[in-house]
mmCIF file of C-alpha atoms in Angstrom:
data_model
loop_
_atom_site.group_PDB
_atom_site.id
_atom_site.type_symbol
_atom_site.label_atom_id
_atom_site.label_comp_id
_atom_site.label_asym_id
_atom_site.label_seq_id
_atom_site.Cartn_x
_atom_site.Cartn_y
_atom_site.Cartn_z
ATOM 1 C CA LYS A 1 0.000 0.000 0.000
ATOM 2 C CA GLN A 2 1.350 3.389 -1.002
ATOM 3 C CA GLU A 3 2.228 5.745 1.830
ATOM 4 C CA VAL A 4 3.032 9.379 1.268
ATOM 5 C CA THR A 5 4.826 11.436 3.885
ATOM 6 C CA GLN A 6 5.295 15.169 4.035
ATOM 7 C CA ILE A 7 7.523 16.549 6.758
ATOM 8 C CA PRO A 8 7.408 19.010 8.434
ATOM 9 C CA ALA A 9 3.671 19.553 8.821
ATOM 10 C CA ALA A 10 4.131 23.305 9.046
ATOM 11 C CA LEU A 11 6.752 25.784 7.945
ATOM 12 C CA SER A 12 7.151 29.508 8.494
ATOM 13 C CA VAL A 13 9.634 31.561 6.487
ATOM 14 C CA PRO A 14 10.322 35.260 5.871
ATOM 15 C CA GLU A 15 9.324 36.774 2.575
ATOM 16 C CA GLY A 16 11.891 36.413 -0.193
ATOM 17 C CA GLU A 17 13.355 33.172 1.024
ATOM 18 C CA ASN A 18 13.831 30.236 -1.314
ATOM 19 C CA LEU A 19 12.396 27.062 0.156
ATOM 20 C CA VAL A 20 12.003 23.358 -0.491
ATOM 21 C CA LEU A 21 9.025 21.224 0.434
ATOM 22 C CA ASN A 22 9.642 17.507 0.664
ATOM 23 C CA CYS A 23 7.485 14.522 -0.169
ATOM 24 C CA SER A 24 8.464 10.881 0.226
ATOM 25 C CA PHE A 25 6.645 7.763 -0.891
ATOM 26 C CA THR A 26 7.044 4.049 -0.370
ATOM 27 C CA ASP A 27 5.998 2.521 -3.702
ATOM 28 C CA SER A 28 7.872 3.697 -6.783
ATOM 29 C CA ALA A 29 5.388 2.077 -9.166
ATOM 30 C CA ILE A 30 3.579 5.295 -9.883
ATOM 31 C CA TYR A 31 1.929 6.794 -12.939
ATOM 32 C CA ASN A 32 2.653 10.384 -12.009
ATOM 33 C CA LEU A 33 3.096 12.741 -9.088
ATOM 34 C CA GLN A 34 1.312 16.024 -8.566
ATOM 35 C CA TRP A 35 1.734 18.941 -6.251
ATOM 36 C CA PHE A 36 -1.402 20.754 -5.164
ATOM 37 C CA ARG A 37 -2.111 23.924 -3.295
ATOM 38 C CA GLN A 38 -5.026 24.222 -0.905
ATOM 39 C CA ASP A 39 -6.120 27.536 0.548
ATOM 40 C CA PRO A 40 -8.224 27.509 3.730
ATOM 41 C CA GLY A 41 -11.831 26.640 2.973
ATOM 42 C CA LYS A 42 -11.076 26.190 -0.708
ATOM 43 C CA GLY A 43 -10.623 23.328 -3.125
ATOM 44 C CA LEU A 44 -7.364 22.040 -4.490
ATOM 45 C CA THR A 45 -5.417 23.653 -7.300
ATOM 46 C CA SER A 46 -2.993 21.561 -9.302
ATOM 47 C CA LEU A 47 0.432 23.235 -9.425
ATOM 48 C CA LEU A 48 2.701 20.819 -11.228
ATOM 49 C CA LEU A 49 2.390 17.353 -12.688
ATOM 50 C CA ILE A 50 5.418 15.110 -13.185
ATOM 51 C CA GLN A 51 4.965 12.005 -15.264
ATOM 52 C CA SER A 52 6.680 8.831 -14.130
ATOM 53 C CA SER A 53 9.237 9.147 -16.944
ATOM 54 C CA GLN A 54 10.135 12.748 -16.095
ATOM 55 C CA ARG A 55 12.585 14.166 -13.569
ATOM 56 C CA GLU A 56 11.230 17.667 -13.056
ATOM 57 C CA GLN A 57 8.725 20.285 -14.082
ATOM 58 C CA THR A 58 8.824 24.051 -13.782
ATOM 59 C CA SER A 59 6.144 26.703 -13.668
ATOM 60 C CA GLY A 60 7.123 30.263 -12.852
ATOM 61 C CA ARG A 61 8.735 30.342 -9.410
ATOM 62 C CA LEU A 62 7.904 26.691 -8.798
ATOM 63 C CA ASN A 63 10.053 23.696 -9.640
ATOM 64 C CA ALA A 64 9.137 20.129 -8.776
ATOM 65 C CA SER A 65 11.492 17.172 -8.996
ATOM 66 C CA LEU A 66 10.888 13.452 -8.906
ATOM 67 C CA ASP A 67 13.318 10.711 -7.958
ATOM 68 C CA LYS A 68 11.493 7.401 -8.055
ATOM 69 C CA SER A 69 14.531 5.372 -7.047
ATOM 70 C CA SER A 70 14.738 7.143 -3.717
ATOM 71 C CA GLY A 71 10.994 7.662 -3.364
ATOM 72 C CA ARG A 72 11.269 11.410 -3.124
ATOM 73 C CA SER A 73 9.859 14.534 -4.651
ATOM 74 C CA THR A 74 10.597 18.145 -3.837
ATOM 75 C CA LEU A 75 8.735 21.348 -4.558
ATOM 76 C CA TYR A 76 11.062 24.329 -4.776
ATOM 77 C CA ILE A 77 9.575 27.791 -4.342
ATOM 78 C CA ALA A 78 11.806 30.674 -5.309
ATOM 79 C CA ALA A 79 11.573 34.122 -3.766
ATOM 80 C CA SER A 80 8.612 33.265 -1.566
ATOM 81 C CA GLN A 81 5.782 35.763 -1.151
ATOM 82 C CA PRO A 82 3.017 36.127 1.452
ATOM 83 C CA GLY A 83 0.562 35.032 -1.226
ATOM 84 C CA ASP A 84 2.309 31.664 -1.289
ATOM 85 C CA SER A 85 0.943 30.937 2.179
ATOM 86 C CA ALA A 86 -1.220 27.828 1.859
ATOM 87 C CA THR A 87 -1.132 24.099 2.384
ATOM 88 C CA TYR A 88 0.848 22.188 -0.202
ATOM 89 C CA LEU A 89 -0.008 18.555 -0.848
ATOM 90 C CA CYS A 90 1.736 15.994 -2.951
ATOM 91 C CA ALA A 91 -0.210 13.119 -4.411
ATOM 92 C CA LEU A 92 0.764 10.075 -6.388
ATOM 93 C CA THR A 93 -1.344 8.432 -9.037
ATOM 94 C CA GLY A 94 -1.371 4.676 -9.024
ATOM 95 C CA ALA A 95 -3.611 2.258 -10.872
ATOM 96 C CA ASN A 96 -7.035 3.415 -12.128
ATOM 97 C CA SER A 97 -6.192 7.079 -11.585
ATOM 98 C CA LYS A 98 -6.510 6.775 -7.832
ATOM 99 C CA LEU A 99 -4.476 9.294 -5.894
ATOM 100 C CA THR A 100 -2.723 8.832 -2.590
ATOM 101 C CA PHE A 101 -2.174 12.088 -0.774
ATOM 102 C CA GLY A 102 0.270 13.246 1.828
ATOM 103 C CA LYS A 103 -1.093 15.203 4.787
ATOM 104 C CA GLY A 104 0.301 18.401 3.406
ATOM 105 C CA ILE A 105 2.680 21.091 4.558
ATOM 106 C CA THR A 106 1.156 24.326 5.800
ATOM 107 C CA LEU A 107 3.376 27.163 4.644
ATOM 108 C CA SER A 108 3.311 30.619 6.135
ATOM 109 C CA VAL A 109 5.347 33.349 4.459
ATOM 110 C CA ARG A 110 5.868 36.318 6.782
ATOM 111 C CA PRO A 111 5.937 39.801 5.230
ATOM 112 C CA GLY B 1 -11.440 28.534 -16.061
ATOM 113 C CA ALA B 2 -12.906 25.879 -13.831
ATOM 114 C CA VAL B 3 -12.900 22.355 -15.142
ATOM 115 C CA VAL B 4 -14.957 20.827 -12.365
ATOM 116 C CA SER B 5 -17.760 22.492 -10.445
ATOM 117 C CA GLN B 6 -18.939 21.313 -7.061
ATOM 118 C CA HIS B 7 -22.005 22.480 -5.167
ATOM 119 C CA PRO B 8 -22.729 23.471 -2.469
ATOM 120 C CA SER B 9 -19.513 24.910 -1.085
ATOM 121 C CA TRP B 10 -20.859 25.029 2.450
ATOM 122 C CA VAL B 11 -23.746 23.209 4.043
ATOM 123 C CA ILE B 12 -25.011 22.873 7.586
ATOM 124 C CA CYS B 13 -27.590 20.226 8.350
ATOM 125 C CA LYS B 14 -29.264 18.664 11.351
ATOM 126 C CA SER B 15 -28.424 15.192 12.567
ATOM 127 C CA GLY B 16 -30.533 12.581 10.879
ATOM 128 C CA THR B 17 -31.114 14.478 7.676
ATOM 129 C CA SER B 18 -29.597 13.779 4.278
ATOM 130 C CA VAL B 19 -27.368 16.066 2.243
ATOM 131 C CA LYS B 20 -26.641 15.915 -1.482
ATOM 132 C CA ILE B 21 -23.428 17.224 -3.016
ATOM 133 C CA GLU B 22 -23.103 17.656 -6.762
ATOM 134 C CA CYS B 23 -20.001 17.384 -8.920
ATOM 135 C CA ARG B 24 -20.140 18.530 -12.517
ATOM 136 C CA SER B 25 -17.549 18.335 -15.246
ATOM 137 C CA LEU B 26 -17.611 21.447 -17.373
ATOM 138 C CA ASP B 27 -17.283 21.236 -21.155
ATOM 139 C CA PHE B 28 -16.197 17.608 -21.202
ATOM 140 C CA GLN B 29 -17.566 14.182 -20.457
ATOM 141 C CA ALA B 30 -16.330 12.301 -17.436
ATOM 142 C CA THR B 31 -17.056 8.601 -17.325
ATOM 143 C CA THR B 32 -15.272 8.379 -13.988
ATOM 144 C CA MET B 33 -15.298 10.751 -11.054
ATOM 145 C CA PHE B 34 -13.729 10.317 -7.655
ATOM 146 C CA TRP B 35 -15.004 11.352 -4.241
ATOM 147 C CA TYR B 36 -12.639 12.193 -1.399
ATOM 148 C CA ARG B 37 -13.092 13.166 2.209
ATOM 149 C CA GLN B 38 -10.714 15.170 4.336
ATOM 150 C CA PHE B 39 -10.916 15.496 8.095
ATOM 151 C CA PRO B 40 -9.056 18.393 9.738
ATOM 152 C CA LYS B 41 -5.291 17.998 9.575
ATOM 153 C CA GLN B 42 -5.644 14.662 7.815
ATOM 154 C CA SER B 43 -4.914 13.483 4.299
ATOM 155 C CA LEU B 44 -7.496 13.445 1.609
ATOM 156 C CA MET B 45 -8.889 9.930 1.557
ATOM 157 C CA LEU B 46 -10.557 8.335 -1.426
ATOM 158 C CA MET B 47 -14.095 7.300 -0.598
ATOM 159 C CA ALA B 48 -15.362 5.904 -3.864
ATOM 160 C CA THR B 49 -15.010 5.847 -7.607
ATOM 161 C CA SER B 50 -18.124 6.973 -9.431
ATOM 162 C CA ASN B 51 -18.750 5.276 -12.768
ATOM 163 C CA GLU B 52 -21.276 6.627 -15.241
ATOM 164 C CA GLY B 53 -24.146 4.216 -15.764
ATOM 165 C CA SER B 54 -22.986 1.683 -13.214
ATOM 166 C CA LYS B 55 -22.549 1.217 -9.500
ATOM 167 C CA ALA B 56 -19.873 3.122 -7.673
ATOM 168 C CA THR B 57 -16.848 1.332 -6.318
ATOM 169 C CA TYR B 58 -16.329 2.038 -2.621
ATOM 170 C CA GLU B 59 -13.067 1.935 -0.729
ATOM 171 C CA GLN B 60 -12.703 -0.323 2.246
ATOM 172 C CA GLY B 61 -14.383 1.040 5.319
ATOM 173 C CA VAL B 62 -16.743 3.370 3.457
ATOM 174 C CA GLU B 63 -20.416 2.521 3.955
ATOM 175 C CA LYS B 64 -22.118 2.448 0.585
ATOM 176 C CA ASP B 65 -25.576 2.679 2.120
ATOM 177 C CA LYS B 66 -24.611 5.821 3.967
ATOM 178 C CA PHE B 67 -22.753 7.559 1.169
ATOM 179 C CA LEU B 68 -24.922 7.135 -1.890
ATOM 180 C CA ILE B 69 -23.274 7.935 -5.188
ATOM 181 C CA ASN B 70 -25.179 8.444 -8.400
ATOM 182 C CA HIS B 71 -23.464 9.067 -11.731
ATOM 183 C CA ALA B 72 -26.467 9.298 -13.992
ATOM 184 C CA SER B 73 -24.900 11.355 -16.753
ATOM 185 C CA LEU B 74 -21.467 11.957 -18.232
ATOM 186 C CA THR B 75 -21.222 15.360 -16.604
ATOM 187 C CA LEU B 76 -22.780 14.874 -13.178
ATOM 188 C CA SER B 77 -22.056 12.758 -10.148
ATOM 189 C CA THR B 78 -23.816 13.218 -6.816
ATOM 190 C CA LEU B 79 -22.838 12.169 -3.317
ATOM 191 C CA THR B 80 -25.645 11.906 -0.779
ATOM 192 C CA VAL B 81 -24.761 11.633 2.879
ATOM 193 C CA THR B 82 -27.751 9.871 4.383
ATOM 194 C CA SER B 83 -28.830 10.154 8.005
ATOM 195 C CA ALA B 84 -25.927 12.486 8.685
ATOM 196 C CA HIS B 85 -24.247 12.554 12.079
ATOM 197 C CA PRO B 86 -21.804 15.060 13.557
ATOM 198 C CA GLU B 87 -18.911 12.684 12.847
ATOM 199 C CA ASP B 88 -19.728 13.012 9.140
ATOM 200 C CA SER B 89 -18.745 16.666 9.327
ATOM 201 C CA SER B 90 -15.866 16.942 6.924
ATOM 202 C CA PHE B 91 -14.583 18.379 3.676
ATOM 203 C CA TYR B 92 -15.849 16.419 0.681
ATOM 204 C CA ILE B 93 -14.257 16.926 -2.711
ATOM 205 C CA CYS B 94 -14.659 15.362 -6.110
ATOM 206 C CA SER B 95 -12.175 15.007 -8.923
ATOM 207 C CA VAL B 96 -12.001 13.955 -12.535
ATOM 208 C CA SER B 97 -9.206 13.028 -14.865
ATOM 209 C CA LEU B 98 -9.294 15.237 -17.929
ATOM 210 C CA PRO B 99 -8.945 13.221 -21.133
ATOM 211 C CA GLY B 100 -5.792 13.967 -23.057
ATOM 212 C CA SER B 101 -4.147 15.863 -20.215
ATOM 213 C CA GLY B 102 -1.621 13.235 -19.255
ATOM 214 C CA ASN B 103 -3.890 12.053 -16.485
ATOM 215 C CA THR B 104 -3.917 15.393 -14.719
ATOM 216 C CA ILE B 105 -6.506 15.301 -12.001
ATOM 217 C CA TYR B 106 -8.785 18.282 -11.569
ATOM 218 C CA PHE B 107 -10.715 18.907 -8.417
ATOM 219 C CA GLY B 108 -13.966 20.580 -7.604
ATOM 220 C CA GLU B 109 -14.001 23.420 -5.133
ATOM 221 C CA GLY B 110 -14.974 21.076 -2.328
ATOM 222 C CA SER B 111 -17.922 21.046 0.030
ATOM 223 C CA TRP B 112 -17.672 21.750 3.732
ATOM 224 C CA LEU B 113 -20.318 19.771 5.594
ATOM 225 C CA THR B 114 -21.195 20.538 9.183
ATOM 226 C CA VAL B 115 -23.731 18.330 10.907
ATOM 227 C CA VAL B 116 -25.214 19.799 14.070
#
């Protein structure tokens, strides 16, 4: 059974700092990995999708990497802003499009 | 724009009543939709897979008679929480996989259910 771990559960950084959010998983037989953002009381927004055959994806200030051999993914946020404050979840797609989520990392960027 | 629409966003109901949550795919047909539940500070957990024109597939531990799923058309799936209890208070969210998107999963806005 796939298990997804995101540590730490919460992170607070000053504005402008570059930061890395970590995600680890136990089963490398995945179809893809996605990073989502969840704002309080809101639904999920897909940030980046990395296919199983890919190593990384970039979108603006965000860069996500995938290393299946070590069971790790990272989400890099450059020059963090207060508007980046949210909960970030990673999720892996296995068979039949079912996702397994981590518990998320709640990020707070201080002005 | 939004790919998946979910309604209502917030609902408060009394214990013992039933609540229906709708999930609609916008501008495309979704033969399969997924329903998740998230308790505070917990992971999103898959409840069931909704299949158009057939019975939903429920995950272990999810009561199918309590969480009724109907996927009567290619653009609409509904989740009905029957005889709701306070412990059913949670965040419910649906998702679909957009055809041709590399299996990107899109989520509805989610529905916050509070049972009092």
